[in-house]
Amino acid sequence: MWRNSTSGWGLASILLHWLSALGFVGLFVLGWWMTGLDYYHGWYHLAPWWHRSVGMLVLLVTVGRLIWRWVQPTPGLPGSRLERFAAHLGHTGLYVLMLLVLVSGYLISTAEGAGISVFGVVDVPALVTGLPDQASLAGTIHWYAALGLMGLAAGHGLIAFKHHWVDRHDTLKRMLTPRFTQVRRHGGP
């Protein structure tokens, strides 16, 4: 039940998928909201702390997700050859943007040489610091990559619904039910 099969996703892949989705959407909303806070707002310093802490957890989940995807079989995709190619490009784009958002966020936070405190429990060290305009350049990349990720993720969701309701594929069911195998009935009672 935890592992993938050639016909469906295992519980581990499903949980990692939905944790990632929840994490990235939550971080995007929090990031958008906190950029509008003024210096005297009570959350001015607390919101970025939460954003960085959750961001580091999402980075951990994303790396785990990539490793799990690498060692597990990937269920086949329904649709035409063009649709399967587009799905491959879309998924690759999602992973690239996820990593770009997370790495650029890390580079913003560590630009001055300080590590990132994750909920005050563990500090993630600053491994890359002192690059020219590191915080500014990483901030620009972070913002546009986050916008691109949200746009591509919205398209990903809409296409999943299209496959479910229009094409009548089991794509959405497979991401909701571990190792779902579609049973087709051909006549009979």
mmCIF file of N, CA and C in Angstrom, residues 1-139:
data_model
loop_
_atom_site.group_PDB
_atom_site.id
_atom_site.type_symbol
_atom_site.label_atom_id
_atom_site.label_comp_id
_atom_site.label_asym_id
_atom_site.label_seq_id
_atom_site.Cartn_x
_atom_site.Cartn_y
_atom_site.Cartn_z
ATOM 1 N N MET A 1 0.816 -1.204 0.000
ATOM 2 C CA MET A 1 0.000 0.000 0.000
ATOM 3 C C MET A 1 0.862 1.271 0.000
ATOM 4 N N TRP A 2 2.061 1.211 0.587
ATOM 5 C CA TRP A 2 2.926 2.392 0.650
ATOM 6 C C TRP A 2 3.660 2.633 -0.657
ATOM 7 N N ARG A 3 3.950 1.552 -1.381
ATOM 8 C CA ARG A 3 4.766 1.649 -2.583
ATOM 9 C C ARG A 3 3.907 1.830 -3.825
ATOM 10 N N ASN A 4 4.503 2.426 -4.856
ATOM 11 C CA ASN A 4 3.827 2.596 -6.136
ATOM 12 C C ASN A 4 3.775 1.261 -6.867
ATOM 13 N N SER A 5 2.832 1.175 -7.782
ATOM 14 C CA SER A 5 2.792 0.054 -8.718
ATOM 15 C C SER A 5 2.760 0.664 -10.113
ATOM 16 N N THR A 6 2.766 -0.174 -11.120
ATOM 17 C CA THR A 6 2.689 0.356 -12.480
ATOM 18 C C THR A 6 1.288 0.861 -12.815
ATOM 19 N N SER A 7 0.305 0.529 -11.953
ATOM 20 C CA SER A 7 -1.063 0.977 -12.213
ATOM 21 C C SER A 7 -1.528 2.081 -11.271
ATOM 22 N N GLY A 8 -0.764 2.390 -10.213
ATOM 23 C CA GLY A 8 -1.221 3.429 -9.298
ATOM 24 C C GLY A 8 -0.147 3.883 -8.329
ATOM 25 N N TRP A 9 -0.422 4.987 -7.682
ATOM 26 C CA TRP A 9 0.490 5.580 -6.710
ATOM 27 C C TRP A 9 0.294 4.924 -5.355
ATOM 28 N N GLY A 10 1.381 4.744 -4.631
ATOM 29 C CA GLY A 10 1.315 4.233 -3.269
ATOM 30 C C GLY A 10 0.985 5.359 -2.301
ATOM 31 N N LEU A 11 0.675 4.990 -1.085
ATOM 32 C CA LEU A 11 0.295 5.964 -0.065
ATOM 33 C C LEU A 11 1.405 6.980 0.193
ATOM 34 N N ALA A 12 2.665 6.556 0.169
ATOM 35 C CA ALA A 12 3.775 7.486 0.394
ATOM 36 C C ALA A 12 3.795 8.583 -0.675
ATOM 37 N N SER A 13 3.654 8.216 -1.931
ATOM 38 C CA SER A 13 3.640 9.202 -3.015
ATOM 39 C C SER A 13 2.448 10.137 -2.902
ATOM 40 N N ILE A 14 1.306 9.590 -2.553
ATOM 41 C CA ILE A 14 0.099 10.412 -2.419
ATOM 42 C C ILE A 14 0.262 11.417 -1.280
ATOM 43 N N LEU A 15 0.751 10.956 -0.130
ATOM 44 C CA LEU A 15 0.939 11.865 1.005
ATOM 45 C C LEU A 15 1.978 12.939 0.683
ATOM 46 N N LEU A 16 3.082 12.557 0.054
ATOM 47 C CA LEU A 16 4.102 13.538 -0.305
ATOM 48 C C LEU A 16 3.565 14.561 -1.305
ATOM 49 N N HIS A 17 2.751 14.116 -2.246
ATOM 50 C CA HIS A 17 2.143 15.014 -3.233
ATOM 51 C C HIS A 17 1.269 16.055 -2.552
ATOM 52 N N TRP A 18 0.358 15.595 -1.686
ATOM 53 C CA TRP A 18 -0.591 16.519 -1.063
ATOM 54 C C TRP A 18 0.062 17.376 0.011
ATOM 55 N N LEU A 19 1.069 16.860 0.722
ATOM 56 C CA LEU A 19 1.828 17.692 1.664
ATOM 57 C C LEU A 19 2.562 18.806 0.921
ATOM 58 N N SER A 20 3.142 18.467 -0.212
ATOM 59 C CA SER A 20 3.816 19.475 -1.034
ATOM 60 C C SER A 20 2.829 20.539 -1.500
ATOM 61 N N ALA A 21 1.697 20.095 -2.016
ATOM 62 C CA ALA A 21 0.704 21.045 -2.505
ATOM 63 C C ALA A 21 0.253 21.988 -1.393
ATOM 64 N N LEU A 22 -0.081 21.429 -0.246
ATOM 65 C CA LEU A 22 -0.509 22.238 0.888
ATOM 66 C C LEU A 22 0.609 23.182 1.337
ATOM 67 N N GLY A 23 1.834 22.669 1.415
ATOM 68 C CA GLY A 23 2.969 23.482 1.839
ATOM 69 C C GLY A 23 3.243 24.639 0.898
ATOM 70 N N PHE A 24 3.281 24.368 -0.400
ATOM 71 C CA PHE A 24 3.596 25.431 -1.350
ATOM 72 C C PHE A 24 2.487 26.477 -1.439
ATOM 73 N N VAL A 25 1.245 26.048 -1.429
ATOM 74 C CA VAL A 25 0.148 27.019 -1.466
ATOM 75 C C VAL A 25 0.150 27.856 -0.186
ATOM 76 N N GLY A 26 0.326 27.199 0.962
ATOM 77 C CA GLY A 26 0.386 27.928 2.228
ATOM 78 C C GLY A 26 1.535 28.915 2.268
ATOM 79 N N LEU A 27 2.710 28.505 1.805
ATOM 80 C CA LEU A 27 3.860 29.407 1.772
ATOM 81 C C LEU A 27 3.631 30.576 0.827
ATOM 82 N N PHE A 28 2.979 30.307 -0.303
ATOM 83 C CA PHE A 28 2.706 31.386 -1.252
ATOM 84 C C PHE A 28 1.766 32.418 -0.640
ATOM 85 N N VAL A 29 0.693 31.946 -0.025
ATOM 86 C CA VAL A 29 -0.273 32.855 0.598
ATOM 87 C C VAL A 29 0.399 33.650 1.725
ATOM 88 N N LEU A 30 1.154 32.963 2.580
ATOM 89 C CA LEU A 30 1.852 33.638 3.674
ATOM 90 C C LEU A 30 2.861 34.646 3.129
ATOM 91 N N GLY A 31 3.624 34.256 2.110
ATOM 92 C CA GLY A 31 4.613 35.161 1.517
ATOM 93 C C GLY A 31 3.979 36.393 0.920
ATOM 94 N N TRP A 32 2.881 36.203 0.212
ATOM 95 C CA TRP A 32 2.171 37.338 -0.397
ATOM 96 C C TRP A 32 1.670 38.275 0.695
ATOM 97 N N TRP A 33 1.068 37.696 1.735
ATOM 98 C CA TRP A 33 0.506 38.493 2.826
ATOM 99 C C TRP A 33 1.600 39.244 3.584
ATOM 100 N N MET A 34 2.695 38.588 3.878
ATOM 101 C CA MET A 34 3.712 39.223 4.718
ATOM 102 C C MET A 34 4.461 40.340 4.003
ATOM 103 N N THR A 35 4.471 40.325 2.663
ATOM 104 C CA THR A 35 5.145 41.410 1.950
ATOM 105 C C THR A 35 4.381 42.723 2.089
ATOM 106 N N GLY A 36 3.129 42.663 2.490
ATOM 107 C CA GLY A 36 2.340 43.881 2.678
ATOM 108 C C GLY A 36 2.329 44.396 4.110
ATOM 109 N N LEU A 37 3.023 43.732 5.012
ATOM 110 C CA LEU A 37 3.028 44.155 6.418
ATOM 111 C C LEU A 37 3.957 45.347 6.610
ATOM 112 N N ASP A 38 3.531 46.292 7.454
ATOM 113 C CA ASP A 38 4.443 47.387 7.765
ATOM 114 C C ASP A 38 5.268 47.036 9.003
ATOM 115 N N TYR A 39 6.296 47.812 9.232
ATOM 116 C CA TYR A 39 7.272 47.500 10.277
ATOM 117 C C TYR A 39 6.636 47.351 11.653
ATOM 118 N N TYR A 40 5.563 48.070 11.918
ATOM 119 C CA TYR A 40 4.956 48.064 13.255
ATOM 120 C C TYR A 40 3.870 47.005 13.423
ATOM 121 N N HIS A 41 3.624 46.238 12.388
ATOM 122 C CA HIS A 41 2.636 45.162 12.490
ATOM 123 C C HIS A 41 3.195 44.050 13.381
ATOM 124 N N GLY A 42 2.343 43.450 14.179
ATOM 125 C CA GLY A 42 2.774 42.404 15.103
ATOM 126 C C GLY A 42 3.390 41.191 14.426
ATOM 127 N N TRP A 43 3.047 40.933 13.188
ATOM 128 C CA TRP A 43 3.559 39.766 12.461
ATOM 129 C C TRP A 43 4.749 40.097 11.568
ATOM 130 N N TYR A 44 5.228 41.343 11.614
ATOM 131 C CA TYR A 44 6.307 41.760 10.713
ATOM 132 C C TYR A 44 7.543 40.856 10.823
ATOM 133 N N HIS A 45 7.914 40.483 12.028
ATOM 134 C CA HIS A 45 9.070 39.603 12.219
ATOM 135 C C HIS A 45 8.675 38.135 12.353
ATOM 136 N N LEU A 46 7.476 37.880 12.849
ATOM 137 C CA LEU A 46 7.036 36.508 13.077
ATOM 138 C C LEU A 46 6.667 35.788 11.775
ATOM 139 N N ALA A 47 6.013 36.480 10.850
ATOM 140 C CA ALA A 47 5.602 35.844 9.585
ATOM 141 C C ALA A 47 6.799 35.318 8.787
ATOM 142 N N PRO A 48 7.881 36.110 8.628
ATOM 143 C CA PRO A 48 9.048 35.558 7.912
ATOM 144 C C PRO A 48 9.672 34.354 8.629
ATOM 145 N N TRP A 49 9.646 34.355 9.961
ATOM 146 C CA TRP A 49 10.177 33.231 10.724
ATOM 147 C C TRP A 49 9.382 31.965 10.406
ATOM 148 N N TRP A 50 8.056 32.072 10.391
ATOM 149 C CA TRP A 50 7.197 30.939 10.027
ATOM 150 C C TRP A 50 7.449 30.526 8.581
ATOM 151 N N HIS A 51 7.559 31.519 7.693
ATOM 152 C CA HIS A 51 7.763 31.256 6.272
ATOM 153 C C HIS A 51 9.061 30.470 6.059
ATOM 154 N N ARG A 52 10.134 30.894 6.712
ATOM 155 C CA ARG A 52 11.416 30.194 6.574
ATOM 156 C C ARG A 52 11.361 28.803 7.200
ATOM 157 N N SER A 53 10.758 28.686 8.378
ATOM 158 C CA SER A 53 10.685 27.386 9.054
ATOM 159 C C SER A 53 9.889 26.371 8.239
ATOM 160 N N VAL A 54 8.706 26.772 7.795
ATOM 161 C CA VAL A 54 7.878 25.874 6.983
ATOM 162 C C VAL A 54 8.578 25.599 5.646
ATOM 163 N N GLY A 55 9.224 26.615 5.082
ATOM 164 C CA GLY A 55 9.955 26.430 3.831
ATOM 165 C C GLY A 55 11.024 25.359 3.933
ATOM 166 N N MET A 56 11.736 25.322 5.041
ATOM 167 C CA MET A 56 12.768 24.287 5.228
ATOM 168 C C MET A 56 12.137 22.903 5.344
ATOM 169 N N LEU A 57 10.972 22.810 5.998
ATOM 170 C CA LEU A 57 10.272 21.520 6.074
ATOM 171 C C LEU A 57 9.784 21.081 4.694
ATOM 172 N N VAL A 58 9.280 22.042 3.921
ATOM 173 C CA VAL A 58 8.818 21.724 2.558
ATOM 174 C C VAL A 58 10.001 21.315 1.693
ATOM 175 N N LEU A 59 11.160 21.922 1.903
ATOM 176 C CA LEU A 59 12.361 21.497 1.177
ATOM 177 C C LEU A 59 12.691 20.041 1.503
ATOM 178 N N LEU A 60 12.610 19.689 2.770
ATOM 179 C CA LEU A 60 12.861 18.305 3.188
ATOM 180 C C LEU A 60 11.858 17.350 2.534
ATOM 181 N N VAL A 61 10.582 17.714 2.534
ATOM 182 C CA VAL A 61 9.539 16.893 1.906
ATOM 183 C C VAL A 61 9.795 16.770 0.406
ATOM 184 N N THR A 62 10.200 17.874 -0.226
ATOM 185 C CA THR A 62 10.427 17.864 -1.674
ATOM 186 C C THR A 62 11.609 16.971 -2.042
ATOM 187 N N VAL A 63 12.691 17.051 -1.280
ATOM 188 C CA VAL A 63 13.837 16.175 -1.543
ATOM 189 C C VAL A 63 13.428 14.718 -1.338
ATOM 190 N N GLY A 64 12.676 14.447 -0.267
ATOM 191 C CA GLY A 64 12.174 13.093 -0.037
ATOM 192 C C GLY A 64 11.279 12.625 -1.167
ATOM 193 N N ARG A 65 10.471 13.539 -1.655
ATOM 194 C CA ARG A 65 9.567 13.213 -2.759
ATOM 195 C C ARG A 65 10.342 12.864 -4.030
ATOM 196 N N LEU A 66 11.373 13.637 -4.319
ATOM 197 C CA LEU A 66 12.184 13.355 -5.507
ATOM 198 C C LEU A 66 12.912 12.027 -5.386
ATOM 199 N N ILE A 67 13.459 11.745 -4.210
ATOM 200 C CA ILE A 67 14.144 10.462 -4.001
ATOM 201 C C ILE A 67 13.146 9.315 -4.130
ATOM 202 N N TRP A 68 11.987 9.452 -3.515
ATOM 203 C CA TRP A 68 10.966 8.404 -3.576
ATOM 204 C C TRP A 68 10.522 8.173 -5.020
ATOM 205 N N ARG A 69 10.355 9.257 -5.764
ATOM 206 C CA ARG A 69 9.937 9.120 -7.158
ATOM 207 C C ARG A 69 11.020 8.430 -7.980
ATOM 208 N N TRP A 70 12.275 8.656 -7.655
ATOM 209 C CA TRP A 70 13.383 8.058 -8.382
ATOM 210 C C TRP A 70 13.471 6.558 -8.137
ATOM 211 N N VAL A 71 13.155 6.104 -6.909
ATOM 212 C CA VAL A 71 13.318 4.682 -6.578
ATOM 213 C C VAL A 71 12.033 3.870 -6.758
ATOM 214 N N GLN A 72 10.933 4.520 -7.044
ATOM 215 C CA GLN A 72 9.656 3.836 -7.200
ATOM 216 C C GLN A 72 9.220 3.830 -8.661
ATOM 217 N N PRO A 73 8.444 2.822 -9.071
ATOM 218 C CA PRO A 73 7.909 2.849 -10.437
ATOM 219 C C PRO A 73 6.910 3.997 -10.578
ATOM 220 N N THR A 74 6.817 4.516 -11.773
ATOM 221 C CA THR A 74 5.853 5.575 -12.062
ATOM 222 C C THR A 74 4.697 4.963 -12.833
ATOM 223 N N PRO A 75 3.478 5.120 -12.320
ATOM 224 C CA PRO A 75 2.326 4.577 -13.045
ATOM 225 C C PRO A 75 2.216 5.175 -14.443
ATOM 226 N N GLY A 76 1.767 4.367 -15.363
ATOM 227 C CA GLY A 76 1.591 4.828 -16.734
ATOM 228 C C GLY A 76 0.536 5.917 -16.821
ATOM 229 N N LEU A 77 0.688 6.774 -17.827
ATOM 230 C CA LEU A 77 -0.257 7.869 -18.026
ATOM 231 C C LEU A 77 -1.228 7.525 -19.154
ATOM 232 N N PRO A 78 -2.485 7.855 -18.972
ATOM 233 C CA PRO A 78 -3.441 7.654 -20.058
ATOM 234 C C PRO A 78 -3.311 8.777 -21.084
ATOM 235 N N GLY A 79 -3.986 8.637 -22.182
ATOM 236 C CA GLY A 79 -4.022 9.698 -23.172
ATOM 237 C C GLY A 79 -3.123 9.433 -24.353
ATOM 238 N N SER A 80 -3.126 10.395 -25.265
ATOM 239 C CA SER A 80 -2.336 10.280 -26.487
ATOM 240 C C SER A 80 -0.850 10.487 -26.179
ATOM 241 N N ARG A 81 -0.046 10.225 -27.171
ATOM 242 C CA ARG A 81 1.398 10.414 -27.024
ATOM 243 C C ARG A 81 1.718 11.879 -26.726
ATOM 244 N N LEU A 82 1.017 12.790 -27.382
ATOM 245 C CA LEU A 82 1.213 14.221 -27.154
ATOM 246 C C LEU A 82 0.821 14.595 -25.716
ATOM 247 N N GLU A 83 -0.283 14.043 -25.227
ATOM 248 C CA GLU A 83 -0.702 14.318 -23.846
ATOM 249 C C GLU A 83 0.309 13.797 -22.831
ATOM 250 N N ARG A 84 0.837 12.628 -23.087
ATOM 251 C CA ARG A 84 1.843 12.060 -22.179
ATOM 252 C C ARG A 84 3.123 12.894 -22.186
ATOM 253 N N PHE A 85 3.518 13.377 -23.363
ATOM 254 C CA PHE A 85 4.691 14.245 -23.469
ATOM 255 C C PHE A 85 4.451 15.564 -22.729
ATOM 256 N N ALA A 86 3.271 16.137 -22.904
ATOM 257 C CA ALA A 86 2.924 17.383 -22.215
ATOM 258 C C ALA A 86 2.906 17.170 -20.696
ATOM 259 N N ALA A 87 2.397 16.024 -20.259
ATOM 260 C CA ALA A 87 2.382 15.710 -18.826
ATOM 261 C C ALA A 87 3.810 15.612 -18.294
ATOM 262 N N HIS A 88 4.684 14.967 -19.060
ATOM 263 C CA HIS A 88 6.091 14.853 -18.645
ATOM 264 C C HIS A 88 6.725 16.243 -18.528
ATOM 265 N N LEU A 89 6.499 17.100 -19.519
ATOM 266 C CA LEU A 89 7.040 18.463 -19.462
ATOM 267 C C LEU A 89 6.462 19.239 -18.279
ATOM 268 N N GLY A 90 5.157 19.090 -18.064
ATOM 269 C CA GLY A 90 4.513 19.790 -16.951
ATOM 270 C C GLY A 90 5.043 19.357 -15.595
ATOM 271 N N HIS A 91 5.201 18.042 -15.406
ATOM 272 C CA HIS A 91 5.733 17.540 -14.143
ATOM 273 C C HIS A 91 7.189 17.969 -13.943
ATOM 274 N N THR A 92 7.971 17.933 -14.998
ATOM 275 C CA THR A 92 9.358 18.395 -14.908
ATOM 276 C C THR A 92 9.392 19.876 -14.533
ATOM 277 N N GLY A 93 8.526 20.661 -15.163
ATOM 278 C CA GLY A 93 8.439 22.087 -14.841
ATOM 279 C C GLY A 93 8.052 22.329 -13.391
ATOM 280 N N LEU A 94 7.115 21.542 -12.885
ATOM 281 C CA LEU A 94 6.713 21.679 -11.478
ATOM 282 C C LEU A 94 7.890 21.397 -10.545
ATOM 283 N N TYR A 95 8.612 20.327 -10.788
ATOM 284 C CA TYR A 95 9.754 19.991 -9.930
ATOM 285 C C TYR A 95 10.855 21.048 -10.021
ATOM 286 N N VAL A 96 11.146 21.527 -11.220
ATOM 287 C CA VAL A 96 12.178 22.557 -11.387
ATOM 288 C C VAL A 96 11.771 23.819 -10.630
ATOM 289 N N LEU A 97 10.516 24.242 -10.774
ATOM 290 C CA LEU A 97 10.060 25.448 -10.088
ATOM 291 C C LEU A 97 10.021 25.258 -8.572
ATOM 292 N N MET A 98 9.617 24.061 -8.100
ATOM 293 C CA MET A 98 9.627 23.807 -6.659
ATOM 294 C C MET A 98 11.037 23.981 -6.105
ATOM 295 N N LEU A 99 12.011 23.370 -6.761
ATOM 296 C CA LEU A 99 13.391 23.477 -6.291
ATOM 297 C C LEU A 99 13.921 24.899 -6.404
ATOM 298 N N LEU A 100 13.563 25.590 -7.474
ATOM 299 C CA LEU A 100 14.004 26.969 -7.666
ATOM 300 C C LEU A 100 13.446 27.884 -6.573
ATOM 301 N N VAL A 101 12.181 27.714 -6.245
ATOM 302 C CA VAL A 101 11.565 28.510 -5.177
ATOM 303 C C VAL A 101 12.258 28.229 -3.848
ATOM 304 N N LEU A 102 12.476 26.968 -3.533
ATOM 305 C CA LEU A 102 13.053 26.602 -2.246
ATOM 306 C C LEU A 102 14.519 27.022 -2.128
ATOM 307 N N VAL A 103 15.310 26.786 -3.156
ATOM 308 C CA VAL A 103 16.729 27.151 -3.110
ATOM 309 C C VAL A 103 16.886 28.671 -3.083
ATOM 310 N N SER A 104 16.101 29.389 -3.881
ATOM 311 C CA SER A 104 16.210 30.852 -3.859
ATOM 312 C C SER A 104 15.762 31.407 -2.509
ATOM 313 N N GLY A 105 14.745 30.820 -1.897
ATOM 314 C CA GLY A 105 14.331 31.242 -0.559
ATOM 315 C C GLY A 105 15.440 31.022 0.458
ATOM 316 N N TYR A 106 16.103 29.899 0.360
ATOM 317 C CA TYR A 106 17.246 29.607 1.228
ATOM 318 C C TYR A 106 18.344 30.655 1.027
ATOM 319 N N LEU A 107 18.630 30.992 -0.234
ATOM 320 C CA LEU A 107 19.688 31.963 -0.534
ATOM 321 C C LEU A 107 19.341 33.364 -0.046
ATOM 322 N N ILE A 108 18.062 33.729 -0.068
ATOM 323 C CA ILE A 108 17.642 35.016 0.497
ATOM 324 C C ILE A 108 17.946 35.031 1.992
ATOM 325 N N SER A 109 17.501 33.993 2.663
ATOM 326 C CA SER A 109 17.580 33.929 4.123
ATOM 327 C C SER A 109 18.994 33.806 4.654
ATOM 328 N N THR A 110 19.890 33.256 3.880
ATOM 329 C CA THR A 110 21.257 33.026 4.354
ATOM 330 C C THR A 110 22.261 33.995 3.732
ATOM 331 N N ALA A 111 21.793 34.992 3.010
ATOM 332 C CA ALA A 111 22.685 35.903 2.282
ATOM 333 C C ALA A 111 23.686 36.603 3.189
ATOM 334 N N GLU A 112 23.313 36.887 4.425
ATOM 335 C CA GLU A 112 24.217 37.607 5.331
ATOM 336 C C GLU A 112 25.040 36.670 6.211
ATOM 337 N N GLY A 113 24.981 35.368 5.933
ATOM 338 C CA GLY A 113 25.820 34.421 6.644
ATOM 339 C C GLY A 113 25.174 33.726 7.821
ATOM 340 N N ALA A 114 23.973 34.119 8.179
ATOM 341 C CA ALA A 114 23.274 33.480 9.300
ATOM 342 C C ALA A 114 22.492 32.272 8.790
ATOM 343 N N GLY A 115 22.425 31.231 9.606
ATOM 344 C CA GLY A 115 21.638 30.057 9.255
ATOM 345 C C GLY A 115 20.144 30.335 9.423
ATOM 346 N N ILE A 116 19.345 29.320 9.149
ATOM 347 C CA ILE A 116 17.885 29.435 9.280
ATOM 348 C C ILE A 116 17.443 28.589 10.459
ATOM 349 N N SER A 117 16.806 29.232 11.418
ATOM 350 C CA SER A 117 16.249 28.517 12.557
ATOM 351 C C SER A 117 14.918 27.910 12.144
ATOM 352 N N VAL A 118 14.807 26.608 12.293
ATOM 353 C CA VAL A 118 13.560 25.916 11.948
ATOM 354 C C VAL A 118 12.789 25.695 13.237
ATOM 355 N N PHE A 119 11.839 26.577 13.479
ATOM 356 C CA PHE A 119 10.991 26.556 14.671
ATOM 357 C C PHE A 119 11.801 26.552 15.965
ATOM 358 N N GLY A 120 13.020 27.089 15.932
ATOM 359 C CA GLY A 120 13.848 27.142 17.120
ATOM 360 C C GLY A 120 14.382 25.793 17.570
ATOM 361 N N VAL A 121 14.180 24.754 16.755
ATOM 362 C CA VAL A 121 14.602 23.399 17.120
ATOM 363 C C VAL A 121 15.963 23.064 16.519
ATOM 364 N N VAL A 122 16.166 23.396 15.277
ATOM 365 C CA VAL A 122 17.412 23.091 14.570
ATOM 366 C C VAL A 122 17.749 24.275 13.670
ATOM 367 N N ASP A 123 19.041 24.516 13.494
ATOM 368 C CA ASP A 123 19.490 25.572 12.587
ATOM 369 C C ASP A 123 20.054 24.939 11.325
ATOM 370 N N VAL A 124 19.565 25.412 10.175
ATOM 371 C CA VAL A 124 20.106 24.995 8.886
ATOM 372 C C VAL A 124 21.234 25.978 8.569
ATOM 373 N N PRO A 125 22.455 25.501 8.395
ATOM 374 C CA PRO A 125 23.588 26.415 8.212
ATOM 375 C C PRO A 125 23.538 27.156 6.877
ATOM 376 N N ALA A 126 24.192 28.316 6.873
ATOM 377 C CA ALA A 126 24.335 29.102 5.645
ATOM 378 C C ALA A 126 25.530 28.544 4.880
ATOM 379 N N LEU A 127 25.281 27.805 3.842
ATOM 380 C CA LEU A 127 26.358 27.175 3.083
ATOM 381 C C LEU A 127 26.881 28.068 1.960
ATOM 382 N N VAL A 128 26.005 28.941 1.436
ATOM 383 C CA VAL A 128 26.393 29.841 0.353
ATOM 384 C C VAL A 128 26.059 31.258 0.803
ATOM 385 N N THR A 129 27.088 32.100 0.920
ATOM 386 C CA THR A 129 26.875 33.484 1.345
ATOM 387 C C THR A 129 27.811 34.399 0.577
ATOM 388 N N GLY A 130 27.501 35.674 0.632
ATOM 389 C CA GLY A 130 28.404 36.678 0.095
ATOM 390 C C GLY A 130 28.459 36.791 -1.413
ATOM 391 N N LEU A 131 27.532 36.174 -2.129
ATOM 392 C CA LEU A 131 27.494 36.345 -3.578
ATOM 393 C C LEU A 131 27.048 37.774 -3.884
ATOM 394 N N PRO A 132 27.501 38.360 -4.983
ATOM 395 C CA PRO A 132 27.080 39.728 -5.308
ATOM 396 C C PRO A 132 25.553 39.819 -5.428
ATOM 397 N N ASP A 133 24.965 40.740 -4.685
ATOM 398 C CA ASP A 133 23.505 40.968 -4.693
ATOM 399 C C ASP A 133 22.722 39.685 -4.429
ATOM 400 N N GLN A 134 23.238 38.825 -3.595
ATOM 401 C CA GLN A 134 22.625 37.514 -3.356
ATOM 402 C C GLN A 134 21.164 37.615 -2.943
ATOM 403 N N ALA A 135 20.866 38.420 -1.932
ATOM 404 C CA ALA A 135 19.491 38.505 -1.431
ATOM 405 C C ALA A 135 18.561 39.107 -2.477
ATOM 406 N N SER A 136 19.025 40.129 -3.167
ATOM 407 C CA SER A 136 18.189 40.809 -4.157
ATOM 408 C C SER A 136 17.898 39.912 -5.362
ATOM 409 N N LEU A 137 18.941 39.309 -5.905
ATOM 410 C CA LEU A 137 18.776 38.431 -7.065
ATOM 411 C C LEU A 137 17.946 37.197 -6.698
ATOM 412 N N ALA A 138 18.271 36.586 -5.554
ATOM 413 C CA ALA A 138 17.505 35.416 -5.112
ATOM 414 C C ALA A 138 16.052 35.797 -4.837
ATOM 415 N N GLY A 139 15.830 37.005 -4.323
ATOM 416 C CA GLY A 139 14.458 37.471 -4.062
ATOM 417 C C GLY A 139 13.647 37.603 -5.343
#
